Amino acid sequence: LTCLKPYKWLIFGQFVISIIYAIDISLRPYLIKKMLDIIATIRFEDAVSALTWPALAYIGLTFLMILSFRLFDYLWLHLNPNLKTAVGRELMDRMMDHSHRLYQNHFAGSLATKIKDVMSSLPDLIKIGINQFFA
């Protein structure tokens, strides 16, 4: 949690984008349903005026999602490497506080691999939590 604190706004931005994505998942089929209902009940001459707002809303939602995904990628590109670096520094600082006995009983490569695994897994865990669970 100490490592996540400086990046809370980047993570919050990803949560907001996942909420927008969840709204899009529900709203886009509803707009298509509305357009199909209008097409089924209206005369051909009135179709353009009746379909203008639902079609514009659908197109606007498409552009909003494109921008949201680009913003999500932008936030991810700023979060991922910086968080990995912060986690690596924190773990290395903690490793320096351990006694000499720890290093005699464990292989240095094993400890380094554990640090590398945590460094690479934490950002992915956050991304999975936001994309799969929250959204």
Coordinates of N, CA and C in Angstrom, one line a residue:
L1 N 0.8 -1.2 0.0 CA 0.0 0.0 0.0 C 0.9 1.3 0.0
T2 N 2.0 1.2 0.6 CA 2.9 2.3 0.6 C 3.4 2.6 -0.8
C3 N 3.6 1.6 -1.6 CA 4.0 1.9 -3.0 C 2.9 2.4 -3.8
L4 N 1.7 2.1 -3.5 CA 0.5 2.5 -4.3 C 0.1 3.9 -4.0
K5 N 0.4 4.4 -2.9 CA 0.0 5.8 -2.5 C 0.3 6.9 -3.4
P6 N 1.5 7.0 -4.0 CA 1.8 8.0 -4.9 C 1.1 7.9 -6.2
Y7 N 0.5 6.8 -6.5 CA -0.2 6.5 -7.8 C -1.7 6.4 -7.7
K8 N -2.2 6.9 -6.6 CA -3.6 6.7 -6.3 C -4.5 7.4 -7.4
W9 N -4.0 8.5 -7.9 CA -4.9 9.2 -8.9 C -4.8 8.5 -10.3
L10 N -3.7 7.8 -10.6 CA -3.7 7.0 -11.8 C -4.6 5.8 -11.7
I11 N -4.6 5.2 -10.5 CA -5.4 4.0 -10.3 C -6.9 4.5 -10.2
F12 N -7.2 5.6 -9.6 CA -8.5 6.1 -9.6 C -9.0 6.4 -11.0
G13 N -8.2 7.0 -11.8 CA -8.5 7.3 -13.2 C -8.9 6.0 -14.0
Q14 N -8.2 4.9 -13.7 CA -8.5 3.6 -14.3 C -9.8 3.1 -13.8
F15 N -10.1 3.3 -12.5 CA -11.4 2.9 -12.0 C -12.6 3.7 -12.7
V16 N -12.4 5.0 -12.9 CA -13.4 5.8 -13.6 C -13.6 5.3 -15.0
I17 N -12.5 5.0 -15.7 CA -12.6 4.5 -17.0 C -13.3 3.2 -17.1
S18 N -13.1 2.3 -16.1 CA -13.8 1.0 -16.0 C -15.3 1.2 -15.8
I19 N -15.7 2.3 -15.0 CA -17.1 2.6 -14.8 C -17.7 3.0 -16.2
I20 N -17.0 3.9 -16.9 CA -17.5 4.3 -18.2 C -17.6 3.1 -19.1
Y21 N -16.7 2.2 -19.1 CA -16.8 0.9 -19.9 C -18.0 0.1 -19.5
A22 N -18.3 0.0 -18.2 CA -19.5 -0.7 -17.7 C -20.8 -0.1 -18.2
I23 N -20.8 1.2 -18.2 CA -22.0 2.0 -18.7 C -22.1 1.7 -20.2
D24 N -21.0 1.7 -20.9 CA -21.0 1.5 -22.4 C -21.6 0.1 -22.7
I25 N -21.2 -0.9 -21.9 CA -21.6 -2.3 -22.1 C -23.2 -2.4 -22.0
S26 N -23.8 -1.6 -21.1 CA -25.2 -1.6 -21.0 C -25.9 -0.7 -21.9
L27 N -25.3 0.5 -22.2 CA -26.0 1.5 -23.0 C -26.0 1.3 -24.5
R28 N -24.9 0.7 -25.0 CA -24.8 0.5 -26.4 C -25.9 -0.5 -27.0
P29 N -26.2 -1.6 -26.3 CA -27.3 -2.5 -26.8 C -28.6 -1.8 -26.7
Y30 N -28.8 -1.0 -25.6 CA -30.1 -0.3 -25.4 C -30.3 0.7 -26.6
L31 N -29.3 1.4 -27.0 CA -29.4 2.3 -28.1 C -29.8 1.6 -29.4
I32 N -29.2 0.5 -29.6 CA -29.5 -0.3 -30.8 C -31.0 -0.8 -30.7
K33 N -31.4 -1.2 -29.6 CA -32.8 -1.6 -29.4 C -33.7 -0.5 -29.7
K34 N -33.4 0.7 -29.2 CA -34.3 1.9 -29.4 C -34.3 2.2 -30.9
M35 N -33.2 2.1 -31.6 CA -33.2 2.4 -33.1 C -34.0 1.3 -33.8
L36 N -33.9 0.1 -33.4 CA -34.7 -1.0 -34.1 C -36.2 -0.8 -33.8
D37 N -36.5 -0.4 -32.6 CA -37.9 -0.2 -32.3 C -38.5 1.0 -33.1
I38 N -37.7 2.0 -33.3 CA -38.1 3.2 -34.1 C -38.3 2.8 -35.5
I39 N -37.3 2.0 -36.0 CA -37.4 1.5 -37.4 C -38.7 0.7 -37.7
A40 N -39.0 -0.1 -36.7 CA -40.2 -1.1 -36.8 C -41.5 -0.3 -36.8
T41 N -41.5 0.8 -36.2 CA -42.9 1.5 -36.0 C -43.0 2.8 -36.8
I42 N -42.1 3.2 -37.5 CA -42.1 4.6 -38.1 C -42.2 4.4 -39.6
R43 N -42.7 5.4 -40.3 CA -42.8 5.5 -41.7 C -41.4 5.8 -42.2
F44 N -41.1 5.4 -43.5 CA -39.8 5.6 -44.1 C -39.4 7.1 -44.2
E45 N -40.4 7.9 -44.4 CA -40.1 9.3 -44.6 C -39.7 10.0 -43.3
D46 N -40.1 9.5 -42.2 CA -39.8 10.1 -40.9 C -38.6 9.4 -40.2
A47 N -38.0 8.5 -40.9 CA -36.9 7.7 -40.2 C -35.7 8.5 -39.9
V48 N -35.3 9.4 -40.7 CA -34.1 10.2 -40.5 C -34.2 11.1 -39.3
S49 N -35.4 11.8 -39.2 CA -35.5 12.7 -38.0 C -35.7 11.9 -36.7
A50 N -36.3 10.7 -36.8 CA -36.5 9.9 -35.6 C -35.3 9.2 -35.1
L51 N -34.4 8.9 -36.1 CA -33.2 8.1 -35.7 C -32.0 9.0 -35.5
T52 N -32.1 10.3 -35.6 CA -31.0 11.2 -35.5 C -30.3 11.2 -34.1
W53 N -31.1 11.4 -33.1 CA -30.6 11.4 -31.7 C -30.0 10.1 -31.2
P54 N -30.7 9.0 -31.4 CA -30.1 7.7 -31.0 C -28.9 7.3 -31.8
A55 N -28.8 7.7 -33.1 CA -27.6 7.4 -33.8 C -26.5 8.3 -33.4
L56 N -26.7 9.6 -33.2 CA -25.7 10.4 -32.7 C -25.2 10.0 -31.3
A57 N -26.1 9.6 -30.5 CA -25.7 9.1 -29.1 C -24.8 7.8 -29.3
Y58 N -25.1 7.0 -30.2 CA -24.3 5.8 -30.4 C -22.9 6.1 -30.9
I59 N -22.9 7.0 -31.9 CA -21.6 7.5 -32.4 C -20.8 8.2 -31.4
G60 N -21.4 9.1 -30.6 CA -20.8 9.7 -29.5 C -20.2 8.8 -28.4
L61 N -21.0 7.8 -28.1 CA -20.5 6.8 -27.2 C -19.3 6.0 -27.7
T62 N -19.3 5.7 -29.0 CA -18.2 5.1 -29.6 C -16.9 5.9 -29.5
F63 N -17.0 7.2 -29.8 CA -15.9 8.1 -29.6 C -15.4 8.2 -28.2
L64 N -16.4 8.3 -27.3 CA -16.1 8.3 -25.9 C -15.3 7.1 -25.4
M65 N -15.7 5.9 -25.9 CA -15.0 4.7 -25.6 C -13.6 4.7 -26.2
I66 N -13.4 5.1 -27.4 CA -12.1 5.2 -28.0 C -11.2 6.1 -27.2
L67 N -11.7 7.3 -26.8 CA -10.9 8.2 -26.0 C -10.6 7.6 -24.6
S68 N -11.6 6.9 -24.0 CA -11.4 6.3 -22.7 C -10.4 5.2 -22.7
F69 N -10.4 4.4 -23.7 CA -9.4 3.3 -23.8 C -8.0 3.9 -24.1
R70 N -7.9 5.0 -24.8 CA -6.6 5.6 -25.0 C -6.1 6.2 -23.7
L71 N -7.0 6.9 -23.0 CA -6.7 7.4 -21.7 C -6.3 6.3 -20.7
F72 N -7.0 5.2 -20.7 CA -6.6 4.1 -19.9 C -5.2 3.6 -20.2
D73 N -4.9 3.5 -21.5 CA -3.5 3.1 -21.9 C -2.5 4.1 -21.4
Y74 N -2.8 5.3 -21.6 CA -1.9 6.4 -21.1 C -1.6 6.3 -19.6
L75 N -2.7 6.1 -18.8 CA -2.5 6.0 -17.4 C -1.7 4.7 -17.1
W76 N -2.0 3.7 -17.8 CA -1.3 2.4 -17.5 C 0.2 2.6 -17.9
L77 N 0.5 3.3 -18.9 CA 1.9 3.5 -19.3 C 2.7 4.3 -18.3
H78 N 2.0 5.2 -17.5 CA 2.6 5.9 -16.5 C 2.6 5.2 -15.2
L79 N 1.7 4.3 -15.0 CA 1.6 3.5 -13.7 C 2.5 2.4 -13.7
N80 N 2.5 1.6 -14.7 CA 3.2 0.3 -14.7 C 4.7 0.4 -14.4
P81 N 5.5 1.1 -15.2 CA 6.9 1.1 -14.9 C 7.3 1.8 -13.6
N82 N 6.5 2.9 -13.3 CA 6.8 3.6 -12.1 C 6.5 2.8 -10.8
L83 N 5.4 2.0 -10.9 CA 5.0 1.2 -9.8 C 6.0 0.0 -9.6
K84 N 6.4 -0.5 -10.7 CA 7.5 -1.6 -10.6 C 8.7 -1.1 -10.0
T85 N 9.2 0.1 -10.4 CA 10.4 0.7 -9.8 C 10.2 0.9 -8.3
A86 N 9.0 1.5 -7.9 CA 8.8 1.8 -6.5 C 8.7 0.5 -5.7
V87 N 8.1 -0.5 -6.2 CA 8.0 -1.8 -5.5 C 9.4 -2.4 -5.4
G88 N 10.2 -2.4 -6.4 CA 11.5 -2.9 -6.4 C 12.4 -2.2 -5.4
R89 N 12.3 -0.9 -5.3 CA 13.1 -0.1 -4.3 C 12.6 -0.4 -2.9
E90 N 11.3 -0.5 -2.7 CA 10.8 -0.8 -1.4 C 11.3 -2.2 -0.9
L91 N 11.2 -3.2 -1.8 CA 11.6 -4.5 -1.4 C 13.1 -4.6 -1.2
M92 N 13.9 -3.9 -2.0 CA 15.3 -3.9 -1.8 C 15.7 -3.2 -0.5
D93 N 15.0 -2.2 -0.1 CA 15.3 -1.5 1.2 C 14.9 -2.5 2.3
R94 N 13.9 -3.2 2.1 CA 13.5 -4.2 3.2 C 14.5 -5.3 3.3
M95 N 15.0 -5.7 2.1 CA 16.0 -6.8 2.1 C 17.3 -6.4 2.8
M96 N 17.7 -5.1 2.7 CA 18.9 -4.6 3.4 C 18.7 -4.6 4.9
D97 N 17.5 -4.6 5.4 CA 17.3 -4.6 6.8 C 17.4 -6.0 7.5
H98 N 17.5 -7.1 6.7 CA 17.5 -8.4 7.2 C 18.9 -8.8 7.7
S99 N 19.0 -9.8 8.5 CA 20.3 -10.2 9.1 C 21.1 -11.0 8.0
H100 N 22.3 -11.2 8.4 CA 23.3 -11.9 7.5 C 22.8 -13.4 7.4
R101 N 22.2 -13.9 8.4 CA 21.8 -15.3 8.4 C 20.8 -15.6 7.3
L102 N 19.9 -14.6 7.0 CA 19.0 -14.9 5.9 C 19.7 -15.1 4.6
Y103 N 20.7 -14.4 4.3 CA 21.5 -14.6 3.1 C 22.4 -15.8 3.1
Q104 N 22.7 -16.3 4.3 CA 23.4 -17.6 4.3 C 22.5 -18.8 4.1
N105 N 21.2 -18.7 4.4 CA 20.3 -19.8 4.3 C 19.5 -19.8 3.0
H106 N 19.5 -18.7 2.3 CA 18.7 -18.6 1.0 C 19.7 -18.2 -0.1
F107 N 19.5 -18.7 -1.3 CA 20.3 -18.4 -2.4 C 19.9 -16.9 -2.8
A108 N 20.9 -16.2 -3.2 CA 20.7 -14.8 -3.7 C 19.8 -14.8 -4.9
G109 N 20.0 -15.7 -5.8 CA 19.2 -15.8 -7.0 C 17.7 -16.0 -6.7
S110 N 17.5 -16.9 -5.7 CA 16.1 -17.1 -5.3 C 15.4 -15.9 -4.7
L111 N 16.1 -15.1 -3.9 CA 15.6 -13.9 -3.3 C 15.4 -12.9 -4.4
A112 N 16.3 -12.8 -5.4 CA 16.1 -11.8 -6.5 C 15.0 -12.2 -7.4
T113 N 14.7 -13.5 -7.6 CA 13.6 -13.9 -8.4 C 12.3 -13.6 -7.7
K114 N 12.2 -13.7 -6.4 CA 11.0 -13.4 -5.6 C 10.7 -11.9 -5.7
I115 N 11.8 -11.1 -5.6 CA 11.6 -9.6 -5.8 C 11.1 -9.3 -7.2
K116 N 11.7 -9.9 -8.2 CA 11.3 -9.7 -9.6 C 9.8 -10.1 -9.8
D117 N 9.5 -11.2 -9.2 CA 8.1 -11.7 -9.4 C 7.1 -10.8 -8.8
V118 N 7.4 -10.2 -7.6 CA 6.5 -9.3 -7.0 C 6.4 -8.0 -7.8
M119 N 7.6 -7.6 -8.3 CA 7.6 -6.3 -9.1 C 6.8 -6.4 -10.3
S120 N 6.8 -7.5 -11.0 CA 6.1 -7.7 -12.2 C 4.6 -8.1 -12.0
S121 N 4.3 -8.7 -10.8 CA 2.9 -9.2 -10.6 C 2.0 -8.1 -10.0
L122 N 2.5 -7.2 -9.2 CA 1.7 -6.2 -8.6 C 0.9 -5.3 -9.6
P123 N 1.6 -4.7 -10.6 CA 0.8 -3.9 -11.5 C -0.2 -4.8 -12.3
D124 N 0.2 -6.0 -12.7 CA -0.7 -6.9 -13.4 C -1.9 -7.2 -12.5
L125 N -1.7 -7.4 -11.2 CA -2.8 -7.7 -10.3 C -3.8 -6.5 -10.2
I126 N -3.2 -5.3 -10.2 CA -4.1 -4.1 -10.2 C -4.9 -4.0 -11.5
K127 N -4.2 -4.3 -12.6 CA -4.9 -4.2 -13.9 C -6.0 -5.3 -14.0
I128 N -5.7 -6.5 -13.5 CA -6.7 -7.5 -13.6 C -7.9 -7.2 -12.6
G129 N -7.6 -6.7 -11.5 CA -8.6 -6.3 -10.5 C -9.5 -5.2 -11.1
I130 N -9.0 -4.3 -11.8 CA -9.8 -3.2 -12.3 C -10.6 -3.7 -13.6
N131 N -9.9 -4.3 -14.5 CA -10.5 -4.7 -15.7 C -11.5 -5.8 -15.6
Q132 N -11.1 -6.9 -14.9 CA -11.9 -8.1 -14.8 C -13.0 -8.0 -13.7
F133 N -12.5 -7.7 -12.5 CA -13.4 -7.7 -11.4 C -14.3 -6.5 -11.2
F134 N -13.7 -5.3 -11.3 CA -14.4 -4.1 -11.0 C -15.4 -3.8 -12.2
A135 N -14.8 -3.8 -13.4 CA -15.6 -3.4 -14.6 C -16.7 -4.4 -14.8

